Structures are given as structure tokens and as C-alpha cells.
Tab-separated table of C-alpha atoms in Angstrom:
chain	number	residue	atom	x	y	z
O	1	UNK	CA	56.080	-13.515	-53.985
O	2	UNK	CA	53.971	-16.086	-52.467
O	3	UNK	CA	54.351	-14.787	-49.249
O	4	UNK	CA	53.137	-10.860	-50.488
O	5	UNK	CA	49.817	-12.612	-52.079
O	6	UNK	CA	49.080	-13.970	-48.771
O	7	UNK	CA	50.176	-10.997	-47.043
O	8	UNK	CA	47.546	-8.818	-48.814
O	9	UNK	CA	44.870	-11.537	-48.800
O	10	UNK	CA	45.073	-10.832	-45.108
O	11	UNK	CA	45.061	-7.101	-45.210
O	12	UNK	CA	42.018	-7.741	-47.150
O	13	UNK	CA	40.247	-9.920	-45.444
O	14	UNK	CA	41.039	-8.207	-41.702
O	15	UNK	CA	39.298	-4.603	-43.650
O	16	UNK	CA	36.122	-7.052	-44.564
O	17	UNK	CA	35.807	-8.365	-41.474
O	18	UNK	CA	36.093	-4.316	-39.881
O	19	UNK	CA	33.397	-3.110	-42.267
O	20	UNK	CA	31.385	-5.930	-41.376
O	21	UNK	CA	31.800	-5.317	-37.386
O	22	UNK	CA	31.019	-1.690	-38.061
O	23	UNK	CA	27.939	-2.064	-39.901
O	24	UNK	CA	26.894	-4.230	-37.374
O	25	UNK	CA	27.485	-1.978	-34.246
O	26	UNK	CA	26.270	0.696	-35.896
O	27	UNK	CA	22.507	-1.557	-36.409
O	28	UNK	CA	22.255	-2.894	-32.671
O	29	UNK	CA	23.465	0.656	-31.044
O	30	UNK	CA	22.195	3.589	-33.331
O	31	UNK	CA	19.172	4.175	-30.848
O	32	UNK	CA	20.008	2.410	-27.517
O	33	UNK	CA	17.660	3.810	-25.452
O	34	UNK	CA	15.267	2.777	-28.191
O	35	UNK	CA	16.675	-0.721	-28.245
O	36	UNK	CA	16.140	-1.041	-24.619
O	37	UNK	CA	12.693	0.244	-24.539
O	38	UNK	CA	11.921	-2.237	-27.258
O	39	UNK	CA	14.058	-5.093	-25.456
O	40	UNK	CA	11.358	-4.490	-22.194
O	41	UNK	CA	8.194	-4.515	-24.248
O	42	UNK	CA	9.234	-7.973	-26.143
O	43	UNK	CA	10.163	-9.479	-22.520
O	44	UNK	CA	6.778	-8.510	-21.162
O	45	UNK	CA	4.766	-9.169	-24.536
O	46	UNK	CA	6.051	-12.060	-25.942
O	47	UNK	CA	6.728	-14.293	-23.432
O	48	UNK	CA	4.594	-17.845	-23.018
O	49	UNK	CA	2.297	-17.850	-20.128
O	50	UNK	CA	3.813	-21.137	-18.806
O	51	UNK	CA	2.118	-20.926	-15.362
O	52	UNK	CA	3.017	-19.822	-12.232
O	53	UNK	CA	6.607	-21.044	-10.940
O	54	UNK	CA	8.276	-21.437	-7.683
O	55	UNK	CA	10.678	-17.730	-7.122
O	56	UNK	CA	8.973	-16.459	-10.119
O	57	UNK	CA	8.268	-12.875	-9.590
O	58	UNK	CA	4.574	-12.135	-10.340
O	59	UNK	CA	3.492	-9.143	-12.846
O	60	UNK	CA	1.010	-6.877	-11.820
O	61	UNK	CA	-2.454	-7.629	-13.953
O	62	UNK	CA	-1.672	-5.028	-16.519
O	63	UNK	CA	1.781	-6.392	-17.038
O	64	UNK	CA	1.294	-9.714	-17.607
O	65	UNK	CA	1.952	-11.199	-21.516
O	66	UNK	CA	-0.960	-10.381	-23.356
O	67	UNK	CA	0.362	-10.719	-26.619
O	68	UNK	CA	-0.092	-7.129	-27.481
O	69	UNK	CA	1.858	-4.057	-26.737
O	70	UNK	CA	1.120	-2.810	-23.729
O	71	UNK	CA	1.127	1.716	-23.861
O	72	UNK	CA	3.721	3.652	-21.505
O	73	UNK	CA	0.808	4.695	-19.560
O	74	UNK	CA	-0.363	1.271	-18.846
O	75	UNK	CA	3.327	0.117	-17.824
O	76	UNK	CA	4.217	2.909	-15.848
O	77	UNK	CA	0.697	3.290	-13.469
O	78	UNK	CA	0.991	-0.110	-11.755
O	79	UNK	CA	4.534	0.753	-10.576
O	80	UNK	CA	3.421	4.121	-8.912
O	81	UNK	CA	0.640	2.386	-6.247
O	82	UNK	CA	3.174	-0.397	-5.609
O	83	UNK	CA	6.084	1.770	-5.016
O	84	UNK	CA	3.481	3.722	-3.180
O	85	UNK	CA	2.613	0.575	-1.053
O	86	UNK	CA	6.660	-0.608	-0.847
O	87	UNK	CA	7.424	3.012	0.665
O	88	UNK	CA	4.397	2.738	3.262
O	89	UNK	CA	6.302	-1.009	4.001
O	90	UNK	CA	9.409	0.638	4.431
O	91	UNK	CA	8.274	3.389	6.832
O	92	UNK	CA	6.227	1.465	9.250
O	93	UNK	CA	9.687	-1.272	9.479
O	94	UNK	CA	11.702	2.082	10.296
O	95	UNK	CA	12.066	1.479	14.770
O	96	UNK	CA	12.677	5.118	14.851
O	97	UNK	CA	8.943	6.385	13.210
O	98	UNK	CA	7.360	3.733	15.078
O	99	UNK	CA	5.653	6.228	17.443
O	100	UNK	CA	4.530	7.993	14.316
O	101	UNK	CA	3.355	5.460	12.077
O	102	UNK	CA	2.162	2.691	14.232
O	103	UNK	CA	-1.531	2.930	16.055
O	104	UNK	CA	-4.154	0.574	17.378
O	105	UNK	CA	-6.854	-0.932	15.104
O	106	UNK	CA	-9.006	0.905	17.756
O	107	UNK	CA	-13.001	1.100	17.194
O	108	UNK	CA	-12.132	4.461	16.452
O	109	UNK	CA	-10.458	3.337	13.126
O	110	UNK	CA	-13.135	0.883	12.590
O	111	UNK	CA	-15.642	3.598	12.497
O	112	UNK	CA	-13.359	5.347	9.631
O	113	UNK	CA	-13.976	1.998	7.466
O	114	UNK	CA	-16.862	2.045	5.265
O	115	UNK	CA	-18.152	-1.320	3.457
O	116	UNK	CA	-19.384	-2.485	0.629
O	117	UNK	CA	-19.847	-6.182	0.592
O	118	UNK	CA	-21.752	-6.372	-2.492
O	119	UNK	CA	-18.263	-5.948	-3.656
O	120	UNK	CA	-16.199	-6.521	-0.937
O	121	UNK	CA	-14.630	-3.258	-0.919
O	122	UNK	CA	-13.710	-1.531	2.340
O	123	UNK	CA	-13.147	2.516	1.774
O	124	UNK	CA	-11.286	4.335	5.040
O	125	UNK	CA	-12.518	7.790	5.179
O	126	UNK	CA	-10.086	10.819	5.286
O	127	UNK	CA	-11.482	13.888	5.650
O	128	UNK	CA	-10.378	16.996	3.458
O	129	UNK	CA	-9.392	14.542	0.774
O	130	UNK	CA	-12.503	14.716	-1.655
O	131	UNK	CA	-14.093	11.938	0.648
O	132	UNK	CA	-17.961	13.176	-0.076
O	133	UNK	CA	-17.427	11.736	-3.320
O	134	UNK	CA	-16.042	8.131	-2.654
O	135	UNK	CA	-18.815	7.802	-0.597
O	136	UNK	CA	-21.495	8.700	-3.028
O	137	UNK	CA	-19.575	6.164	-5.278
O	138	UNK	CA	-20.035	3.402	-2.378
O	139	UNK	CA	-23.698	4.623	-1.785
O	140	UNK	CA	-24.468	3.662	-5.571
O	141	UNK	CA	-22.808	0.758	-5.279
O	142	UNK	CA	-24.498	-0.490	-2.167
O	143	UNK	CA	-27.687	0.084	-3.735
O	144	UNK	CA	-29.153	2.708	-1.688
O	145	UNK	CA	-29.497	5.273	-4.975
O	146	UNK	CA	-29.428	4.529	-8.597
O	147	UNK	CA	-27.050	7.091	-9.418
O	148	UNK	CA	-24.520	9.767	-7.825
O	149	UNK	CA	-26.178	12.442	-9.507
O	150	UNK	CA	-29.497	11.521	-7.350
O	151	UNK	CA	-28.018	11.163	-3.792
O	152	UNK	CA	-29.437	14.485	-1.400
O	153	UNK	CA	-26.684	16.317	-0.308
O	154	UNK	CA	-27.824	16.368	2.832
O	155	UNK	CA	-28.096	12.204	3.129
O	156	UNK	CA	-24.283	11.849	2.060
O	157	UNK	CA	-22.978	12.198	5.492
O	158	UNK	CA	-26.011	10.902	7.092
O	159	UNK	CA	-25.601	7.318	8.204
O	160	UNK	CA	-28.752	6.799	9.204
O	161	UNK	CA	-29.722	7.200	5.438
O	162	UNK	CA	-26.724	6.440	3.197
O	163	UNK	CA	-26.956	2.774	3.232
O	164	UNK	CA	-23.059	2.859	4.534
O	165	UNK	CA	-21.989	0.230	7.196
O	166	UNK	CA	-18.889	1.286	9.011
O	167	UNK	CA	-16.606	-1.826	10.232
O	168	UNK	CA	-17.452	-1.197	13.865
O	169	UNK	CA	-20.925	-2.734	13.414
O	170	UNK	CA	-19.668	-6.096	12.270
O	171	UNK	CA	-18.548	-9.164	14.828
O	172	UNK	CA	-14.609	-9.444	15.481
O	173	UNK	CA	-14.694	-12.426	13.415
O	174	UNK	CA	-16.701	-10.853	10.433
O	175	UNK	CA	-13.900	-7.564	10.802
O	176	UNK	CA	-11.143	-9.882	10.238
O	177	UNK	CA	-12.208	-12.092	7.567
O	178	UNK	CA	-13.064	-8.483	5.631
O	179	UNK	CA	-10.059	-6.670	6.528
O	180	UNK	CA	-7.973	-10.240	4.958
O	181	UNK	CA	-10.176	-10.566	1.971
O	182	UNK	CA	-11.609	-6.946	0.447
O	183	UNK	CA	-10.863	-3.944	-2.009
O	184	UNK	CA	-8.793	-1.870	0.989
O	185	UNK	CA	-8.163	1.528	-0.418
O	186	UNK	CA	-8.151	5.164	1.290
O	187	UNK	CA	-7.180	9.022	-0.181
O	188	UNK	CA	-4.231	11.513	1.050
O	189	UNK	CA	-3.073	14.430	0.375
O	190	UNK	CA	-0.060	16.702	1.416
O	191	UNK	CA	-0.835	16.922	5.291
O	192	UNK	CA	-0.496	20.352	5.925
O	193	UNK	CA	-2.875	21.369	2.744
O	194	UNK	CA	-5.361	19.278	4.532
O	195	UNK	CA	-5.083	21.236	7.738
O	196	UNK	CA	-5.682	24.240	5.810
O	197	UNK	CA	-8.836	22.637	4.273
O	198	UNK	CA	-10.238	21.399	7.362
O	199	UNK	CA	-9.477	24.722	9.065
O	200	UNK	CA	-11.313	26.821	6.005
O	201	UNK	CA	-14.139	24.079	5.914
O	202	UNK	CA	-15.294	23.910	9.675
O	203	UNK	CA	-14.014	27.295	11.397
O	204	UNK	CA	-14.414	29.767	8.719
O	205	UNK	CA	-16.819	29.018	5.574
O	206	UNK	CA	-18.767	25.714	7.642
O	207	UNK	CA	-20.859	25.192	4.694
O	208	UNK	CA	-22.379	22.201	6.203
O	209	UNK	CA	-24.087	24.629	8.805
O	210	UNK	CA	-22.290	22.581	11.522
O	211	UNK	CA	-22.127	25.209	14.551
O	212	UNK	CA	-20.799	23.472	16.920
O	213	UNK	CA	-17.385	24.054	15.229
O	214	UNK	CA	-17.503	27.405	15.754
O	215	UNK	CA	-19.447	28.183	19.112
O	216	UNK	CA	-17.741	25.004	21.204
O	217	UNK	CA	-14.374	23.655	19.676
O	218	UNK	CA	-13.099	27.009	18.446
O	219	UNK	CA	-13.399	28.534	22.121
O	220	UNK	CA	-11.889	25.789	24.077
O	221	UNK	CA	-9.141	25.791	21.343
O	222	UNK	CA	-8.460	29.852	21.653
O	223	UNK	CA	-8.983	29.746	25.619
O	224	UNK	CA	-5.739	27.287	25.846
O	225	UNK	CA	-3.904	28.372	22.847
O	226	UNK	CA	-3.981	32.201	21.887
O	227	UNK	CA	-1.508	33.991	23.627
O	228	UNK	CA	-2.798	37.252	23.377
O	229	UNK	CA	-5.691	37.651	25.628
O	230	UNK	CA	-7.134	40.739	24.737
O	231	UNK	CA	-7.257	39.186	21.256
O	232	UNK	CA	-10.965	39.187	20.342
O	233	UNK	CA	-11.468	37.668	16.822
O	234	UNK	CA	-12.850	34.177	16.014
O	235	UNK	CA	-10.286	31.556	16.226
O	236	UNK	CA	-7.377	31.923	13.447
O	237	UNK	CA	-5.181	29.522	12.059
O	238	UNK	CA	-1.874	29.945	14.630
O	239	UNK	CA	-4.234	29.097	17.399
O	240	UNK	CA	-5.238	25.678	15.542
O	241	UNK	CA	-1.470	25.263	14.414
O	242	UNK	CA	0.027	25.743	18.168
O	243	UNK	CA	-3.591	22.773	19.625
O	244	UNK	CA	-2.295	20.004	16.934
O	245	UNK	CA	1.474	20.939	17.445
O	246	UNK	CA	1.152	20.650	21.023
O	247	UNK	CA	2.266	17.177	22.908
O	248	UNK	CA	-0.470	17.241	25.445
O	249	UNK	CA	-3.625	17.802	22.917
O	250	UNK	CA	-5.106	14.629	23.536
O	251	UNK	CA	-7.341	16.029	26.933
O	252	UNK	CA	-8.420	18.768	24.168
O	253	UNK	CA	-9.391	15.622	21.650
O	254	UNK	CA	-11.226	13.700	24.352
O	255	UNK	CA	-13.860	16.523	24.608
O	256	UNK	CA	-14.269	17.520	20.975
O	257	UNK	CA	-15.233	13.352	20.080
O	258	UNK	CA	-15.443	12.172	16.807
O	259	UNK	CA	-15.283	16.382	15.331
O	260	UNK	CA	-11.166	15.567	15.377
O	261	UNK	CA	-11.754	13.226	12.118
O	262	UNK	CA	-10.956	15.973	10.091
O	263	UNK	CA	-7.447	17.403	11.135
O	264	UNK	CA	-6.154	14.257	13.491
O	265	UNK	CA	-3.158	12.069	10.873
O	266	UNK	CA	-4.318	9.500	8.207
O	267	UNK	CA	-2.360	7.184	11.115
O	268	UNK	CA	-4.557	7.365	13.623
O	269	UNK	CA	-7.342	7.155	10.922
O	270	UNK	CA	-6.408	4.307	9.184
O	271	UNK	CA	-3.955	2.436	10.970
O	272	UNK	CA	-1.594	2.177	6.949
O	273	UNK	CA	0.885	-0.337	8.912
O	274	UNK	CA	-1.798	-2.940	11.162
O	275	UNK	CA	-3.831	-2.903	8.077
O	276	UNK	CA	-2.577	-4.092	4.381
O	277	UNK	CA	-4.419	-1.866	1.832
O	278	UNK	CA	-4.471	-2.359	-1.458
O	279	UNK	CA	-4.782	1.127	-3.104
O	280	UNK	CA	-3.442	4.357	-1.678
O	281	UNK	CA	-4.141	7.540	-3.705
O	282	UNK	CA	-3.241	10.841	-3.884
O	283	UNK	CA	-5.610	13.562	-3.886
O	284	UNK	CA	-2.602	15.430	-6.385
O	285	UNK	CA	-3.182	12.952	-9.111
O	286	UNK	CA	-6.819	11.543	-8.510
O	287	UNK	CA	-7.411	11.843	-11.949
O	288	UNK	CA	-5.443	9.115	-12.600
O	289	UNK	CA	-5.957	7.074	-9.708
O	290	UNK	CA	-9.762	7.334	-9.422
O	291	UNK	CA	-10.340	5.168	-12.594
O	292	UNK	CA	-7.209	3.523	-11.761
O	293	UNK	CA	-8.907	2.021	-7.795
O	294	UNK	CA	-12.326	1.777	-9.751
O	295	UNK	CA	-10.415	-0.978	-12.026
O	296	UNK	CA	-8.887	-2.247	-9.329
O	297	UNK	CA	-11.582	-2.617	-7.589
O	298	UNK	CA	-13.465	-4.025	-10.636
O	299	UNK	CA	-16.468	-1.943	-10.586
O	300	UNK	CA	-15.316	0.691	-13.397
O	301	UNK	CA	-18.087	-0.886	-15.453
O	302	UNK	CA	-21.102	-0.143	-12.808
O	303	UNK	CA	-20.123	3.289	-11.708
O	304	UNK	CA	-17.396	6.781	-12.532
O	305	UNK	CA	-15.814	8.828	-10.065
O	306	UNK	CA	-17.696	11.904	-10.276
O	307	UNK	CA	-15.906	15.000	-12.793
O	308	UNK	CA	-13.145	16.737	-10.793
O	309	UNK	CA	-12.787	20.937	-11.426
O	310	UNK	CA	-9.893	21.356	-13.096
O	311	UNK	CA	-6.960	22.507	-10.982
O	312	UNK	CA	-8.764	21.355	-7.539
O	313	UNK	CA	-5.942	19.170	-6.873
O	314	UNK	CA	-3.343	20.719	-7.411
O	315	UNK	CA	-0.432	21.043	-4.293
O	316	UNK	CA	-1.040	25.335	-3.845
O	317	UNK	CA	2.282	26.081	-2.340
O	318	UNK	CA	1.566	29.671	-2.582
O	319	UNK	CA	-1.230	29.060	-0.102
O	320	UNK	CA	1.168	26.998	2.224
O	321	UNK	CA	2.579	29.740	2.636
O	322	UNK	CA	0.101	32.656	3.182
O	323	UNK	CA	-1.800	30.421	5.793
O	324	UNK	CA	1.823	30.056	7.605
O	325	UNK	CA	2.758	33.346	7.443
O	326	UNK	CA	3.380	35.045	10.601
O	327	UNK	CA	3.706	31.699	12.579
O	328	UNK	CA	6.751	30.955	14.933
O	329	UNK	CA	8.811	27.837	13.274
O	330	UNK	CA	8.620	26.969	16.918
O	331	UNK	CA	5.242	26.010	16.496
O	332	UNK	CA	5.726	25.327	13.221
O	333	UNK	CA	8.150	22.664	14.244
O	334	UNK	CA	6.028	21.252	16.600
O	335	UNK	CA	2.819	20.533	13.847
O	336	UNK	CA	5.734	19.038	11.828
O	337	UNK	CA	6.914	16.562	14.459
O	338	UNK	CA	3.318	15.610	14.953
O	339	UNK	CA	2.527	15.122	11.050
O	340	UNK	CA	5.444	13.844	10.309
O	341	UNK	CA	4.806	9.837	9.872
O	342	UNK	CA	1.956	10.996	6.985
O	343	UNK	CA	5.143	13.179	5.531
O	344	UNK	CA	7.569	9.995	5.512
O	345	UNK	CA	4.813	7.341	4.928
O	346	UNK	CA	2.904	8.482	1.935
O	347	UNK	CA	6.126	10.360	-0.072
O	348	UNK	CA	4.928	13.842	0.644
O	349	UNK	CA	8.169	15.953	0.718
O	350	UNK	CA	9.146	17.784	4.008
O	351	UNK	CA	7.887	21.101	3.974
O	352	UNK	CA	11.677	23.006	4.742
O	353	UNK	CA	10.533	26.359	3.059
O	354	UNK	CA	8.211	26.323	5.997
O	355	UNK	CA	10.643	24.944	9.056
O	356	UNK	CA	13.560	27.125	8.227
């Protein structure tokens, strides 16, 4: 009889103990994902700011404790520009690219590399990539106008007027000490969208009134490159597609000067693996990274990227394709094999609808 009462004591006790387990899986587990997300803020919230030690891996500004909760926005936006900066890393170690993503830190470059050493910021210009307005942010910021809205159109691109050093006009030793201490930031977007822009911009619309587009470059580019000669109309997009696709283009580049800014590859503008930047955007989400580099940068309080249009940034794969239409893959291939290290370096995907 003795032996039943314990017997039962047992059962009883082993069903407590059950309940007890259950309840308590059922608290830590009901909303895991939740748990976790929780679990990350308290780790990057709540934990004492007890100095910087040796192998400890350093958090971004915006993620270090604060004591207060930080938004999803806040956490996730660091992690883009330094993934953006590991994948640029990555590319430029990869031997068989190196041809692609590796180029001198030529005067040429130099002259691409705008400064501001009222706030040590050093802006490489990209053309096609909503440049103008970077530069009227730099202009401010140098002094030269009080405001974006009162800088002449016509005195943006002048730098005899816009109060804009380029790097070139510094001593070697003055380059180097900028290049290893400023602000380094420059603007892409998906390469071949850019061709199309710079194509529009200078051959067809040439707002700027810039005729030398038109009455020299375009006729040295159609004498080498359109195959049918009793073609008469103005230049048109294959022949520009088959002059950058084509190995030998460089004798073509040596005549046309410093006019190749605007379709030669963010490479051999700004030199992404001799130089360590520390902001790349994308012209697809400059919304978010224009106040994002003006933080950065810490001038957000003196001056605001001017409004964008809605839509203007937005990747128009619809006109990918209408500009492309009609054009060989042969030479489609061959622009492609050119552009390729801006493809691999800066995450824009491989345009296969186009090259199959």
C-alpha cells in the first residue's frame, strides 16, 4: 500500500513538472522570430559602453548602445553602404577582374575629384548620375553661393566660377594626405542606363548647347563604326554601342579628350580599388542615400540634397530594352565585356535579357 502512495505521488508529480515545461515553452517560443528580433535590439541597446577592446568588432555610429531603441530603418541602412563597400573589396581581390576593376590613380582621375576642405570632403564626379546636383551641394558648401537655389545654371559646370578645386591642382603630398583623411564618396547607377543617358544627353537632346558633340565626336564615331555607308542619319545608338564595345577604342578616346567623362566606366573614373571611399550610392535609391552621405559626411545640418522628381530613379528596364533593340548580341557582348567590372563591382545584376 505504501508502495501505490508513492507510486502515484510520482505520477503526480512527473504531470506537474510536464505542465510546468509546457507553459514554459510555450512563453519563450510563441513568437520566435519576435523573440529574436527583440534578443538583437537588447544586445545592441543595452549593453555598457565599456570602451574599445582588443578583437572587439566595432558598430557602425548608428549602432552603437545608445540606450534607446534604435528603428529598423536606422539598423538596416548602415549595413547596405558597408556591404556595398565589402562587395567593392571583394571584386577588386578577384585576379580574374583585375583588368576590369583595377586602373591608375592617373591625373585623369584626379581631375574627376572635387574638394571641399572646409569639410574635408572629396566628391568623384560620374557623369549621368545626377552629378549637377552634388556639385551645387559642394558649391554651397565651399562658400561660393549662399544657397543651391541661387547658383546660375550656367556657372555649375564652369570651373572657372564654381569655387570647385579638382585634386589635380593640389601637390602630391597635399593629394595623399586628402585622399587618407576626407569624406570620399561618388554616385552609380546601372551602367548601361547611364550609356543611354549620356547618349540622349549629348548626341540627341544636348541641352547644354554643347555642339561639338554632335558636329565632331558623332562623325568620327559613325565614320569607323556604322556599317552601312549609305546610311545618312545623325549618329544612333548601335553606332555608339559597337565604339565602347570595341577593344581598340582608345585611339578614338585620345582625340575626343576629356568629352569621354560621360560614357567611359566609373573605373577608370574613380579608380573604387586604389582609392578607399567611404560612401558609394546608388542613383536607384538616392533618396535614401543622399541624406544618408550628407550625415555621413556631417554637413546635413548646413545644407539638403536638392528634391528629386518622383520616379527619376527608377531602373527603366522597358527602356533597356527599346534602346537595345535591333542590336547584334555580338556587339552587345562586346559593351558587356567592357562594362563589366562596374556590373560585378557595384552589385548591378548582369543584364542576360539583353546578352541572350
Amino acid at each position: 500500500m505504501h508502495h501505490q502512495w508513492l507510486l502515484l505521488a510520482a505520477c503526480f508529480w512527473v504531470i506537474f513538472m510536464f505542465m510546468v515545461a509546457s507553459k514554459f515553452i510555450t512563453l519563450t517560443f510563441k513568437d520566435p522570430d519576435a523573440y529574436s528580433v527583440k534578443q538583437e535590439f537588447l544586445l545592441l541597446t543595452a549593453m555598457p559602453d565599456t570602451g574599445k577592446l582588443q578583437g572587439e568588432k566595432q558598430f557602425p555610429e548608428e549602432l552603437k548602445p545608445t540606450g534607446k531603441m534604435l528603428s529598423d530603418r536606422q539598423l538596416v541602412q548602415p549595413l547596405v553602404y558597408m556591404e556595398r563597400l565589402e562587395l567593392i573589396r571583394n571584386v577588386c581581390r578577384d585576379e580574374a577582374l583585375k583588368n576590369l576593376s583595377h586602373t591608375a590613380v592617373s591625373k585623369f582621375v584626379l581631375d574627376r575629384i572635387f574638394v571641399c576642405d572646409k569639410h574635408k570632403i572629396l566628391f568623384c564626379q560620374t557623369p549621368k548620375v545626377g552629378n549637377t546636383q552634388w556639385k551645387k551641394v559642394l558649391i554651397v558648401l565651399n562658400g561660393a553661393f549662399p544657397s543651391i537655389e541661387e547658383i546660375p545654371e550656367n556657372v555649375v559646370h564652369d570651373h572657372e566660377k564654381n569655387g570647385l578645386p579638382r585634386l589635380s591642382s593640389f601637390s602630391n603630398a597635399e593629394i595623399q594626405k586628402r585622399l587618407k583623411t576626407y569624406f570620399k564618396f561618388f554616385i552609380v547607377r546601372d551602367p548601361f542606363e547611364r550609356l543611354i543617358s549620356a547618349f540622349k544627353d549629348k548626341f540627341v537632346h544636348n541641352p547644354r548647347f554643347e555642339p561639338w558633340y554632335r558636329h565632331e565626336i558623332a562623325p568620327g564615331i559613325i565614320r569607323k563604326y556604322r556599317r552601312n555607308r549609305t546610311e545618312t542619319r545623325g549618329i544612333q545608338f548601335e553606332d555608339f554601342v559597337r565604339y565602347l564595345g570595341d577593344p581598340n577604342h582608345r585611339w578614338l578616346d585620345l582625340q575626343f579628350g576629356d568629352h569621354i567623362i560621360h560614357w567611359v566606366t566609373y573605373v577608370e573614373l574613380c579608380a573604387p580599388c586604389e582609392i578607399t571611399y567611404s560612401v558609394i550610392g546608388h542613383h536607384e535609391t538616392l533618396e535614401d542615400d543622399a541624406p544618408y552621405i550628407l550625415r555621413e559626411a556631417g554637413i546635413d545640418h548646413l545644407v539638403s540634397y536638392p528634391t528629386i522628381p518622383p520616379g527619376i530613379t527608377v531602373y527603366n528596364r522597358t527602356k533597356v530594352e527599346r534602346y537595345f533593340l535591333g542590336i547584334s548580341k555580338r556587339d552587345i557582348r562586346r559593351l558587356y565585356a567592357r562594362f563589366q567590372g562596374d556590373f560585378k563591382l557595384f552589385g548591378y545584376q548582369k543584364p542576360d535579357f539583353l546578352l541572350n
